Tab-separated table of C-alpha atoms in Angstrom:
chain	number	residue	atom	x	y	z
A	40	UNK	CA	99.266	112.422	60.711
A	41	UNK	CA	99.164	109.033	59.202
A	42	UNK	CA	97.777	106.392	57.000
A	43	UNK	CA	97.505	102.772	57.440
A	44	UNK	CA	99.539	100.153	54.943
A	45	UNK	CA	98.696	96.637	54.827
A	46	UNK	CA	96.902	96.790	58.407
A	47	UNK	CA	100.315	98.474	59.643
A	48	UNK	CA	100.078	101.340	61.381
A	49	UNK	CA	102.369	105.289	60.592
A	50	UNK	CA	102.696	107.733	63.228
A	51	UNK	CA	104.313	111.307	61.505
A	52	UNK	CA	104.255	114.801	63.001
A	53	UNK	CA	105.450	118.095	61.135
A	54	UNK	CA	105.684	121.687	62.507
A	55	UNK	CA	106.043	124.666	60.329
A	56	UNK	CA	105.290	128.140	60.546
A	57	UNK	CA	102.153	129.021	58.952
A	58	UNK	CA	103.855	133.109	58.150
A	59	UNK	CA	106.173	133.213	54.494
A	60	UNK	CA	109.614	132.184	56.727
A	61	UNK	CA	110.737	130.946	59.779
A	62	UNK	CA	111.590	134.205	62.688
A	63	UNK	CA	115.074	133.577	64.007
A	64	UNK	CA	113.294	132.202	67.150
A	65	UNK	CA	111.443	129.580	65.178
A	66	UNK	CA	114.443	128.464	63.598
A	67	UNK	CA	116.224	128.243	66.799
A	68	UNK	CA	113.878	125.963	68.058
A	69	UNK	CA	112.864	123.835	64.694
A	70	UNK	CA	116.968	123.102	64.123
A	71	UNK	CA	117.504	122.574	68.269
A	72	UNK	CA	114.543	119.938	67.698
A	73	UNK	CA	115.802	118.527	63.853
A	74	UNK	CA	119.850	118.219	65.277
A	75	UNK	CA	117.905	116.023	68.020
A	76	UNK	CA	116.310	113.866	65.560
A	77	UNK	CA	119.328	113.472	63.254
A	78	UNK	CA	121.542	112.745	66.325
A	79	UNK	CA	119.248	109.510	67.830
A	80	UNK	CA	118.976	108.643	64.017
A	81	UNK	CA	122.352	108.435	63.508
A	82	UNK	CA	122.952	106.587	67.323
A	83	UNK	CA	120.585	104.123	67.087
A	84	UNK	CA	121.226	100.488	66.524
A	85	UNK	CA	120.548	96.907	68.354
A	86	UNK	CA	121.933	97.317	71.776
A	87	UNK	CA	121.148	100.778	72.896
A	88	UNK	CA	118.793	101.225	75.937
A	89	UNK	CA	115.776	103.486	74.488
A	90	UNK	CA	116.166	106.005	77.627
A	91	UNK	CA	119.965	106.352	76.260
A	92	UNK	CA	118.560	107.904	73.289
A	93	UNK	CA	115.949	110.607	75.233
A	94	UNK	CA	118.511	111.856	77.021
A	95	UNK	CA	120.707	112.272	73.959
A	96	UNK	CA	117.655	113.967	72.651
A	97	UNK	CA	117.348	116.190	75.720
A	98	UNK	CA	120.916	117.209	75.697
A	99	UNK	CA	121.349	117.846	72.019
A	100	UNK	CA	117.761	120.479	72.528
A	101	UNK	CA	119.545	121.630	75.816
A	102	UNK	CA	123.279	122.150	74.103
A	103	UNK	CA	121.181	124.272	71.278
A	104	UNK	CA	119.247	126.696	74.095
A	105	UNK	CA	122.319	127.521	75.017
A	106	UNK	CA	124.086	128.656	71.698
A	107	UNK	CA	119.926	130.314	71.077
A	108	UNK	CA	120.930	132.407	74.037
A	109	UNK	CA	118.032	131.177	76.163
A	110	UNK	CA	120.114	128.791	78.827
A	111	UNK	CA	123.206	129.171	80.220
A	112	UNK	CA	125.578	126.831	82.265
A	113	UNK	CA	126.414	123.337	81.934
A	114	UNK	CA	124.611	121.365	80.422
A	115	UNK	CA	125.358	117.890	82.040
A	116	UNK	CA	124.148	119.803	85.501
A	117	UNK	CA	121.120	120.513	83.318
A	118	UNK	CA	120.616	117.218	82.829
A	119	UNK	CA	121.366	116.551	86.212
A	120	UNK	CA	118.205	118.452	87.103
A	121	UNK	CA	115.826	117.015	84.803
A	122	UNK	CA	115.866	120.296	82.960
A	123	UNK	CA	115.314	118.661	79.779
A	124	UNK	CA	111.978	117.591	81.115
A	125	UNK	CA	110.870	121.132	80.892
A	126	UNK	CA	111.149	121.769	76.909
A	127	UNK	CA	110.342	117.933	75.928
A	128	UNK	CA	107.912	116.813	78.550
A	129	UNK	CA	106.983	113.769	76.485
A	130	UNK	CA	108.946	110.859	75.299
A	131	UNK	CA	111.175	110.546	72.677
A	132	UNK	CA	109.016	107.902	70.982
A	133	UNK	CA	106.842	104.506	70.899
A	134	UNK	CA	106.824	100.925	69.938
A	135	UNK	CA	104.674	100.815	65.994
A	136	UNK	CA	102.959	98.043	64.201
A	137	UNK	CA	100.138	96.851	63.986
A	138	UNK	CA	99.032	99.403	66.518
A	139	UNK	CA	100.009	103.094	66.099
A	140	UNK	CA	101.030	102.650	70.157
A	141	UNK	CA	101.786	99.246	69.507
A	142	UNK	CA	102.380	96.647	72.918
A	143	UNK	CA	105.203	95.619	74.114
A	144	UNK	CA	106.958	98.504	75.855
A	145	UNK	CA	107.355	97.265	79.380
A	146	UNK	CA	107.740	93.240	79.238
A	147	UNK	CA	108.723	90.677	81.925
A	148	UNK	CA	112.119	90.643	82.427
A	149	UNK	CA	112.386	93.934	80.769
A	150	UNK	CA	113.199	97.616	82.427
A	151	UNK	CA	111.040	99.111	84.318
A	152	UNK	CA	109.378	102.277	83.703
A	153	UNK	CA	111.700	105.222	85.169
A	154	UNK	CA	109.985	107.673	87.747
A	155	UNK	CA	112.642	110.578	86.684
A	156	UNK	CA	111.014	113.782	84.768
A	157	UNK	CA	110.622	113.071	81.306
A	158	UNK	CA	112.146	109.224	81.291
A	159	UNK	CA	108.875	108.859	83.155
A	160	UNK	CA	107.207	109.273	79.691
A	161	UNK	CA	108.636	106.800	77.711
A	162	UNK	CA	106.727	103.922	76.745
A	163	UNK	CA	108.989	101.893	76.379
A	164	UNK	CA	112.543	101.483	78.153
A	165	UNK	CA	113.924	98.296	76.172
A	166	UNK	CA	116.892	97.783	74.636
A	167	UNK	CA	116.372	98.279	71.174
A	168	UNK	CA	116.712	95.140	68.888
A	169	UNK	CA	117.154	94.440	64.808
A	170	UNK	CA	113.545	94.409	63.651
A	171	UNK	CA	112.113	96.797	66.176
A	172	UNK	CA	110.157	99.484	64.333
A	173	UNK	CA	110.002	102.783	66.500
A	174	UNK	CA	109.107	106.659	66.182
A	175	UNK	CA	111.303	108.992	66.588
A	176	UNK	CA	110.083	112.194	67.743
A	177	UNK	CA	111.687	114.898	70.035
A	178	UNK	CA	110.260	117.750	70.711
A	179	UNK	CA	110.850	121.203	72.094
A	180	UNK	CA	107.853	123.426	73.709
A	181	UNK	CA	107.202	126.136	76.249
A	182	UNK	CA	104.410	125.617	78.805
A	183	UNK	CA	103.773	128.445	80.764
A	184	UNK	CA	103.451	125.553	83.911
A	185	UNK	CA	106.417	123.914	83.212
A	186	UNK	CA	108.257	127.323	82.729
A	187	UNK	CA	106.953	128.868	86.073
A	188	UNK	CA	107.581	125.431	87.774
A	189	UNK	CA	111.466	125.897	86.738
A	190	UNK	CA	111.466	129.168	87.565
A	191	UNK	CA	110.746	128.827	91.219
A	192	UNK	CA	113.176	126.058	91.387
A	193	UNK	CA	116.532	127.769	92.482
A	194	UNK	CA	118.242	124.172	90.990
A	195	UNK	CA	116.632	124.337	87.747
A	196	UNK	CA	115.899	128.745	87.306
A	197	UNK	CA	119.976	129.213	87.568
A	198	UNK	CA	120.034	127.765	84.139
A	199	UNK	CA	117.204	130.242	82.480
A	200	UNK	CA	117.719	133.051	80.939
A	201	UNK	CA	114.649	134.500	81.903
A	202	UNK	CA	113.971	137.689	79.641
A	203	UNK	CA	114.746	135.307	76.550
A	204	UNK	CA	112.128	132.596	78.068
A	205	UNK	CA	109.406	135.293	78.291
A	206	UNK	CA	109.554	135.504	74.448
A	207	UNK	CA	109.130	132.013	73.980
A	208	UNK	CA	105.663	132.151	75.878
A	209	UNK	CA	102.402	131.570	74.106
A	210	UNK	CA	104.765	129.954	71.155
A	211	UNK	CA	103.818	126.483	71.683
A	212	UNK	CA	106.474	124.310	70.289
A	213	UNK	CA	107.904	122.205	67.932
A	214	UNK	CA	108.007	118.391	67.202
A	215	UNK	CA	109.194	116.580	64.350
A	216	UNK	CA	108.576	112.609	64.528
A	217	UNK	CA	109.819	110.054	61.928
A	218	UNK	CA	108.779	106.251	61.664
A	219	UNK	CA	111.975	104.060	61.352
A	220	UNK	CA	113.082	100.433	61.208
A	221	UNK	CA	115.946	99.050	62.988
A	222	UNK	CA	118.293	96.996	61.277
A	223	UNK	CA	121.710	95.427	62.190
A	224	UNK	CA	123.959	98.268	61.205
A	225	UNK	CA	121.310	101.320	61.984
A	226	UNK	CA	118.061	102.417	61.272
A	227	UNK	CA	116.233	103.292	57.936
A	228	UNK	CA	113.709	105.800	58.277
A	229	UNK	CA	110.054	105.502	56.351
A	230	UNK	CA	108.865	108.945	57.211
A	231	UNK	CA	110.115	110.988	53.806
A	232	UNK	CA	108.962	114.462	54.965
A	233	UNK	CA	110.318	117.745	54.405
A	234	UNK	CA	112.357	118.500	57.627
A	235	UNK	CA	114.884	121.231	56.917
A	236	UNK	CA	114.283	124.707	57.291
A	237	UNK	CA	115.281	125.122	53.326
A	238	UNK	CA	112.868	122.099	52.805
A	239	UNK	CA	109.802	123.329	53.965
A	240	UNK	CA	110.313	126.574	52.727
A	241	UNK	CA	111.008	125.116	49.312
A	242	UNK	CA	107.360	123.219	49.371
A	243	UNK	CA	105.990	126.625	51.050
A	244	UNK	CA	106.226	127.912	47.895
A	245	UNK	CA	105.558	125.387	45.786
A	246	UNK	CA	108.484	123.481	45.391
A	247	UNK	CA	108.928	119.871	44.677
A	248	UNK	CA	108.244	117.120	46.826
A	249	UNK	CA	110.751	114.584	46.695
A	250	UNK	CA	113.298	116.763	45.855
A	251	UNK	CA	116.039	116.082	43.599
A	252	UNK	CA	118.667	116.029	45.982
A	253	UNK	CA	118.985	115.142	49.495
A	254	UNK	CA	119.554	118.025	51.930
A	255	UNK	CA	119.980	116.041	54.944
A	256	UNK	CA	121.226	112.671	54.382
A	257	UNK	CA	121.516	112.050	58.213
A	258	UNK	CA	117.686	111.539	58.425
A	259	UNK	CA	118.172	108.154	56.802
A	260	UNK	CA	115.290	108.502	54.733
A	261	UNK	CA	114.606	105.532	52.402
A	262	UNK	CA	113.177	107.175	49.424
A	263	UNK	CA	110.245	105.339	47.623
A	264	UNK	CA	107.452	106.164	44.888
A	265	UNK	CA	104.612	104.070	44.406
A	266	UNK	CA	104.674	101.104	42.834
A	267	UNK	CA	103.962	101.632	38.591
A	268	UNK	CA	102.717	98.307	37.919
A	269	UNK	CA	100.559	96.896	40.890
A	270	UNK	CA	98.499	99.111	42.910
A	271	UNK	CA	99.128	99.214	46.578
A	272	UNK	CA	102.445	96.813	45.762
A	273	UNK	CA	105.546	97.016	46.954
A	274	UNK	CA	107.108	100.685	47.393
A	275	UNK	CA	109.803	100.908	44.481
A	276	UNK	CA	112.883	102.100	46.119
A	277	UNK	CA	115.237	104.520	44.544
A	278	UNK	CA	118.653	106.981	45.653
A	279	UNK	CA	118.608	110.393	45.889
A	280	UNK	CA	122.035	112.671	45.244
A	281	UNK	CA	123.459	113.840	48.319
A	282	UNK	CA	123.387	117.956	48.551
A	283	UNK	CA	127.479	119.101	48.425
A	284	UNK	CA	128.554	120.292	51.571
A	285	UNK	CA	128.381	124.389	51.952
């Protein structure tokens, strides 16, 4: 979903379950795909390479199928074998402006498109810069083509746990994409969505939306309310408390 601001484009996706509460399954995978996000959030800055940041992605995912029970092994050697390519087929995110895929992925002088599973997605494989506004937006699925793929790969089916993979099947998957803005000492995310399991319950059920309080302030998320005084002005900025630590 989206809307357009100024003529500048907004790129969000949200998963949720559509029962009362998330399965244990569903939370596996909605946290294994939320740690991602928080993790390139909190890595990103001028001077990282974008692919960098998909394979930090792909490893945080990978590093959470393992603890979920459905992977086991090493998960550099995972990597290794362009596992990671199997549960987030797609890249890790996109160029946005004026365009919601806005130009200026692959430049002269700039890297070339990787031909490795799942780098080979990215659209864009610069080194990211102050200014550069960018989704964010891993994602974690289970394609039955994929999964049988992997499966009769003796490199990549050592690492499946295959009676936990058949329960994944027919589940479809989960991505969570943010818009944010990179600035000289990080990024500062415009996408003010509910993205914690307690979150979307919370608005599930009719909760408030913003919250009070701010249950994951590693999301970045620069809270803003309309502007009181001149329509379509300015977003007013405000803070949010930060939610105590458990």
């Amino acid at each position: 979903m989206g809307a357009e601001y100024h003529c500048y484009a907004a790129d969000i996706t949200c998963s949720f379950p559509i029962s009362e509460t998330f399965t244990d399954d569903q939370k596996l995978v909605h946290e294994a795909v939320l740690a991602a996000q928080i993790a390139v959030i909190g890595a990103l800055a001028p001077g990282v390479a974008w692919p960098d940041m998909h394979r930090l992605a792909e490893r945080t995912i990978l590093d959470h199928l393992v603890a979920g029970g459905v992977l086991a092994g090493d998960v550099d050697a995972m990597l290794d074998a362009d596992l990671g390519a199997v549960f987030m087929p797609h890249g890790l995110g996109h160029l946005i402006g004026l365009d919601t895929h806005d130009v200026g992925g692959y430049l002269d002088g700039t890297p070339e498109r990787s031909g490795r599973p799942g780098l080979s997605k990215l659209r864009t494989a610069r080194v990211i810069e102050a200014g550069m506004m960018l989704t964010v937006e891993p994602g974690c699925y289970f394609i039955d083509r994929l999964l049988d793929d992997a499966l009769a790969d003796p490199v990549r089916r050592r690492f499946l746990v295959a009676d936990r993979i058949e329960g994944f099947r027919g589940t479809g998957g989960v991505r969570l994409e943010d818009d944010v803005l990179v600035r000289t000492d990080g990024v500062e995310n415009l996408s003010l969505c509910p993205r914690t399991v307690d979150e979307i319950l919370d608005v599930k059920n009719g909760g408030a939306w913003p919250p009070a309080v701010d249950a994951c302030s590693g999301l970045r998320r620069a809270w803003c309310r309309p502007n009181p005084t001149i329509a379509g002005g300015p977003m007013r900025r405000y803070a949010l408390a930060e939610a105590t630590p458990a």
